[in-house]
XYZ file of C-alpha atoms in Angstrom:
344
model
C -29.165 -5.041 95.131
C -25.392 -4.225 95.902
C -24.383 -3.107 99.593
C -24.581 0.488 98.399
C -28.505 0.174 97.934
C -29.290 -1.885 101.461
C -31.655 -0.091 103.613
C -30.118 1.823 106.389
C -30.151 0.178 109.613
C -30.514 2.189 113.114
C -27.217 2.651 114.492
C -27.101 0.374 118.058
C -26.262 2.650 120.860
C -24.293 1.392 123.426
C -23.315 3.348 126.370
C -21.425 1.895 130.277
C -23.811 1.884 133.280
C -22.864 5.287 134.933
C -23.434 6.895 131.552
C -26.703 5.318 131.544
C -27.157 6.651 134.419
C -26.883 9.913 133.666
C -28.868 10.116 130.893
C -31.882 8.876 133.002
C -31.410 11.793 135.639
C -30.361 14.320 133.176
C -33.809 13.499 131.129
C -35.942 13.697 134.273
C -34.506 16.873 135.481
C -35.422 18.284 132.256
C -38.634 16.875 132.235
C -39.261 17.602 135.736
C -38.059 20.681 137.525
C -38.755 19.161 141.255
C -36.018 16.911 140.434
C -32.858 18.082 142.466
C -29.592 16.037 142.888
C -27.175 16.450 145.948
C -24.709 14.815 148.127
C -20.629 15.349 148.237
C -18.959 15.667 145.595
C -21.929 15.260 143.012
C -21.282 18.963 141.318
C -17.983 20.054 139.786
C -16.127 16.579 140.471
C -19.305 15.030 139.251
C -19.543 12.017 141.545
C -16.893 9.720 142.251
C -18.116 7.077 140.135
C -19.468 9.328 137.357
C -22.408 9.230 138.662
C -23.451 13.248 138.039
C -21.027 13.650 135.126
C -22.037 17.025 133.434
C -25.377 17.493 135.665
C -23.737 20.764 137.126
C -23.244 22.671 133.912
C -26.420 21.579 132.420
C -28.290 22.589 135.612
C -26.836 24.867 137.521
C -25.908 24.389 141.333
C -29.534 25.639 142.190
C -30.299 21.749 141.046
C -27.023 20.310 141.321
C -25.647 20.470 144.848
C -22.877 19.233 146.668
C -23.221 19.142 149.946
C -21.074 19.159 152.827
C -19.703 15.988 154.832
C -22.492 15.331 156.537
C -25.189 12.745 155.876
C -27.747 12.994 158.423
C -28.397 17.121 157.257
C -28.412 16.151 153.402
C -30.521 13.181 153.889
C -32.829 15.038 156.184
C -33.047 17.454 153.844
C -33.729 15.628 150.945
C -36.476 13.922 152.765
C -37.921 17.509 153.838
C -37.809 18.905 150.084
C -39.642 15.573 149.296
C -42.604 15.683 151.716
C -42.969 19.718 150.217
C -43.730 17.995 146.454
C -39.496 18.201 145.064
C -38.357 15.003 143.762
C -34.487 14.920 145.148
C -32.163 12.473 143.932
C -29.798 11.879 147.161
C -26.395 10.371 146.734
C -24.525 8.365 149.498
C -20.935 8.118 148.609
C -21.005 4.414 149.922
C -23.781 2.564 150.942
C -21.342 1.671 154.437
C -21.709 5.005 155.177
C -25.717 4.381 156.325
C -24.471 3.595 160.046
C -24.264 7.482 160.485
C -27.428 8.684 159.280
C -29.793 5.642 159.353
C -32.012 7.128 161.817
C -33.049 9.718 159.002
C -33.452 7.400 156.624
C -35.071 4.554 158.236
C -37.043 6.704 160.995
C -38.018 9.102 158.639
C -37.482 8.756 155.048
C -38.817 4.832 155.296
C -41.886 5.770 157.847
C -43.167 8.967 157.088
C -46.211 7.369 154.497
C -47.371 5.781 157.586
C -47.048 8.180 160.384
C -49.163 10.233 158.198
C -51.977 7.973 157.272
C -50.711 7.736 153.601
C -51.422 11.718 153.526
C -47.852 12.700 153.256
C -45.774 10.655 150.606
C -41.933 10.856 150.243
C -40.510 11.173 146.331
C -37.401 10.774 147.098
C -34.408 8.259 145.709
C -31.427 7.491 147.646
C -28.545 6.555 145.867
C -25.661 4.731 146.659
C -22.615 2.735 145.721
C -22.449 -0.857 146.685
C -19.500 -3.854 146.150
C -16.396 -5.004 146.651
C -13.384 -5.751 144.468
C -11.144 -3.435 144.630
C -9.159 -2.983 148.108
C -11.149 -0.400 149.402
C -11.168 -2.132 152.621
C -14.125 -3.350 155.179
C -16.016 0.508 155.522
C -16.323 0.798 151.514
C -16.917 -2.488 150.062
C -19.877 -3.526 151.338
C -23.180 -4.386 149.854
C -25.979 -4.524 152.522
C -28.920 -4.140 150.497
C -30.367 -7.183 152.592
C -30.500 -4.692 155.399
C -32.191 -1.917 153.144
C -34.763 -4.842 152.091
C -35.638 -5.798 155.595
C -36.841 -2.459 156.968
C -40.287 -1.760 155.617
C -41.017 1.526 153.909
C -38.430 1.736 150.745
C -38.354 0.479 148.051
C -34.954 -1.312 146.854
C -33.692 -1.217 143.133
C -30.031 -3.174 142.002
C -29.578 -2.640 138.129
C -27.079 -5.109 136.891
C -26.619 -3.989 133.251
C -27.075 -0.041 131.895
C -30.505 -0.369 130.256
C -31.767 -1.331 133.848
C -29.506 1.255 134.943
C -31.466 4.208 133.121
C -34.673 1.960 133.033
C -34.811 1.786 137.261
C -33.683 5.284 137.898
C -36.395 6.551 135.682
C -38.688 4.719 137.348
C -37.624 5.592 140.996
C -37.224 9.169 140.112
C -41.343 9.213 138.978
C -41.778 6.967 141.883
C -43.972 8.720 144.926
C -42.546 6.105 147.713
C -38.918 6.649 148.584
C -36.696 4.363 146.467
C -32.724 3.067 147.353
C -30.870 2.818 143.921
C -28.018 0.739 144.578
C -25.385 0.616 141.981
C -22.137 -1.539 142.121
C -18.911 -0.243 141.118
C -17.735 -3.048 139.438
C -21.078 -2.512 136.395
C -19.941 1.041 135.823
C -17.833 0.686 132.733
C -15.619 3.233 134.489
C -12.318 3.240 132.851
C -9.988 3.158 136.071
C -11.684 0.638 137.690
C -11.872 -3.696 136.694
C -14.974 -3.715 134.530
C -16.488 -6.831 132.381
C -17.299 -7.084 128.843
C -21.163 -6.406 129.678
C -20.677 -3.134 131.421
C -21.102 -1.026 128.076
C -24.177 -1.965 125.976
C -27.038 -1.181 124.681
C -29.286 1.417 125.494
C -32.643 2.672 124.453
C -32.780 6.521 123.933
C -35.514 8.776 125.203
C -37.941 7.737 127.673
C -36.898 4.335 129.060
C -38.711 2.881 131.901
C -38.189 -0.653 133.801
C -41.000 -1.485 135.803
C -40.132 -1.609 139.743
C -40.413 -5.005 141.223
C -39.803 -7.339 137.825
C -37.217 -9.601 137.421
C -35.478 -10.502 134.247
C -34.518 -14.164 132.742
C -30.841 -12.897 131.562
C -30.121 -16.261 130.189
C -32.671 -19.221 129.521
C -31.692 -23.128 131.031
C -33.694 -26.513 131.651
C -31.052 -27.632 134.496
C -30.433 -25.393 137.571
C -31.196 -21.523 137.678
C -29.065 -19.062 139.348
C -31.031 -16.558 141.034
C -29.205 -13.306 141.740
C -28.350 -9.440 141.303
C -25.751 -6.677 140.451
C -22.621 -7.584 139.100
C -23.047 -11.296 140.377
C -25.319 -11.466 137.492
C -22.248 -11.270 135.570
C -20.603 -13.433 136.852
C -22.846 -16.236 136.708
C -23.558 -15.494 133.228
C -19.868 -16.021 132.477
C -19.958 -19.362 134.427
C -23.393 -20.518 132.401
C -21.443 -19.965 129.254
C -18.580 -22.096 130.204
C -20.904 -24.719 131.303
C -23.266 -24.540 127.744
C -20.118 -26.287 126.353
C -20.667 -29.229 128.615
C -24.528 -29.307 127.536
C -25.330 -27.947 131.157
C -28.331 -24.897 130.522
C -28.279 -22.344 133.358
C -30.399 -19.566 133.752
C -29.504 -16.767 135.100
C -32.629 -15.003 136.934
C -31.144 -11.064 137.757
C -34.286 -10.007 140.390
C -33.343 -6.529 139.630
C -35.546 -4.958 142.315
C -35.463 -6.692 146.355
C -38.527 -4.622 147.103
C -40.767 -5.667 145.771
C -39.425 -9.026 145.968
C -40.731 -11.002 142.017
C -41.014 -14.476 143.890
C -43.507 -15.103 140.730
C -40.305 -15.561 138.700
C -38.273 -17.159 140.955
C -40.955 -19.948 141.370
C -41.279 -19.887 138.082
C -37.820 -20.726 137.071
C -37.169 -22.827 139.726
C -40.450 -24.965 138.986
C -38.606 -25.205 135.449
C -35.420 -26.390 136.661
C -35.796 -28.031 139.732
C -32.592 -26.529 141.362
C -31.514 -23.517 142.935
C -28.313 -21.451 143.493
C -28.341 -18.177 144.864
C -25.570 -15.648 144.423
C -26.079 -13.214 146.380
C -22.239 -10.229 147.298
C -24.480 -9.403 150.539
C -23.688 -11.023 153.980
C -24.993 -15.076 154.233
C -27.190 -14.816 157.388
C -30.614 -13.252 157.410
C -30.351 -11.958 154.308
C -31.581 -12.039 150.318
C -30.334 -15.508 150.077
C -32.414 -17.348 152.592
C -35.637 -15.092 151.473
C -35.013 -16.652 148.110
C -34.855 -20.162 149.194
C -37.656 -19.582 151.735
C -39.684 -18.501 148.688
C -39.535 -21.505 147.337
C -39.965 -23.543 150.497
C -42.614 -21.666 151.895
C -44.608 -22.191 148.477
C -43.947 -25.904 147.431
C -40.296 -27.606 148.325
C -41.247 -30.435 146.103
C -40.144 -28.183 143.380
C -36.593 -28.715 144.271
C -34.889 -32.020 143.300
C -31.586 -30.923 145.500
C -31.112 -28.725 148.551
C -30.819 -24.707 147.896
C -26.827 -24.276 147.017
C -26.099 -20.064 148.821
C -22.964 -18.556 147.235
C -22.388 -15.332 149.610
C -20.198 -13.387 151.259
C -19.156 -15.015 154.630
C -20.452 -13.094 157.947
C -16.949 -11.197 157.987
C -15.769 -7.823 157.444
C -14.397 -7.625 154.026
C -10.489 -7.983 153.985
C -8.528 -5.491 152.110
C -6.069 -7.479 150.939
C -7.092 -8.362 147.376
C -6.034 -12.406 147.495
C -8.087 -12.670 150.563
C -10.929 -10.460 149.367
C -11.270 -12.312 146.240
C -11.260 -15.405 148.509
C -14.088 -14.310 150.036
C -16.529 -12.965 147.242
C -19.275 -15.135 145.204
C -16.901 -15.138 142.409
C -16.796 -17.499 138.829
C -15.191 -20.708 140.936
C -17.583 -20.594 143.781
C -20.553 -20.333 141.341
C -19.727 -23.071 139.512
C -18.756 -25.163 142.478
C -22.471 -24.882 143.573
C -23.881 -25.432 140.282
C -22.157 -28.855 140.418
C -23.408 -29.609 143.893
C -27.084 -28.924 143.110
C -26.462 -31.322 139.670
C -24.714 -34.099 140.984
């Protein structure tokens, strides 16, 4: 057989996270027409982070609408179109921004299932942009999706990659509880912004679903697994390559979704290994981090062989200057650092 007369093979798609994005929303609004997106600067600009690119002239600002700067009257009334059977997609530019519009979100959005005896449900998905990076400064940088996890109510998705990407915001969007989609700007592939070499990849086309509350083994090891999220996923995937040439196996668990919380998986892996790093770009204290470890403590702490190595952001505001922010971050040197602790 020459090359002429091989079988055709399906061409491999591969598109960046916020394009992945889009495709999810764009397929569910056509699918679904209770599903409405708004929030500033969502329509003609088509979010910040190309998060709505070409929404508005698909369709129309009846479905697409950009709101104006004020996040306690566009949440509200996202959760009020909910709770009368829409499906609204709601889009806060940065997840710091919650301080001025928690009480809608928390009060209501987050509690309204229970007020109401489980007789009034709340489709709604807030979206927002999460990270640090880039010298945006202390008010835009931060993650705080340990805060989201710890009130009771949402739901709390992080894709890493853009199959989860489309995957979770499929799933949120069919979701009848209200879901926080929290995507980092460092996994959006976005051109004008420092990306990483897994930011564009493959993605399945047409309906694409990734089940809410399932974590993901993004790399398989026998010797210490890294549990973590978002783009610290990367990261630690980059620093369980580099350590493959030294015969050390890491695996990289990415939870994917806070709430619900897969402890399954992280006792799993852990009860593999034997040691534990977490990675976590949220704050150290009373966060994600220690509800990892305490999953495994609470459970069995004979499974560990070495005390719980936490790589997280120190309990500071985020510096703007980029030396000092990178200082601070759970970046490649830090992860490895702990690796070696936990090992030796």
């Amino acid at each position: 057989m020459t090359l002429t007369d091989s079988p055709a093979q399906p061409a491999v798609r591969r598109l960046n996270t916020s394009k992945a994005m889009v495709e999810a929303i764009s397929q569910e609004m056509e699918r679904d027409e209770s599903v409405v997106y708004l929030g500033e600067d969502v329509g003609e600009y088509g979010g910040i982070f190309s998060s709505t690119t070409g929404l508005l002239e698909r369709f129309g600002k009846d479905r697409v609408i950009d709101t104006p700067i004020s996040e306690t009257a566009f949440i509200g009334l996202g959760i009020g179109a909910a709770t009368e059977g829409m499906r609204p997609i709601v889009e806060l530019m940065f997840v710091d921004f919650m301080g001025v519009c928690l009480d809608q979100i928390y009060n209501h959005m987050a509690k309204i299932r229970y007020f109401s005896g489980g007789n009034v449900s709340v489709p709604m998905v807030l979206t927002t942009a999460v990270g640090g990076g880039y010298s945006d400064g202390g008010q835009h940088s931060q993650c705080l999706w340990g805060t989201f996890a710890h009130l009771p109510g949402m739901k709390v998705v992080v894709p890493s990659n853009p199959a989860d990407a489309k995957g979770l915001m499929t799933a949120a969007i069919r979701d009848d509880d209200p879901v926080v989609y929290m995507f980092h700007k460092g996994i959006m592939g976005l051109p004008w912004m420092a990306k990483n070499k897994r930011s564009i990849d493959v993605v399945p086309e047409g309906e694409h679903v990734v089940p809410i509350g399932k974590a993901r083994v993004a790399r398989e090891g026998g010797d210490v697994t890294v549990v973590t999220l978002s783009l610290s996923v990367h990261h630690a995937l980059d620093v369980a390559e580099q350590l493959a040439g030294e015969g050390i196996g890491v695996e990289v668990l990415d939870l994917r979704s806070l709430v619900p919380l897969d402890r399954a998986a992280i006792l799993e892996s852990v009860g593999k290994t034997g040691r534990l790093v977490v990675v976590d770009e949220d704050y150290l204290s009373f966060g994600l981090s220690g509800e990892v470890a305490a999953t495994i403590t609470d459970h069995d702490p004979r499974l560990l062989r070495a005390p719980v190595q936490r790589v997280t952001m120190p309990d500071i505001p985020i510096p703007y200057a980029h030396d000092l922010e990178y200082a601070v971050l759970p970046r490649h040197d830090r992860i490895e650092a702990a690796i070696r602790t936990v090992l030796a």
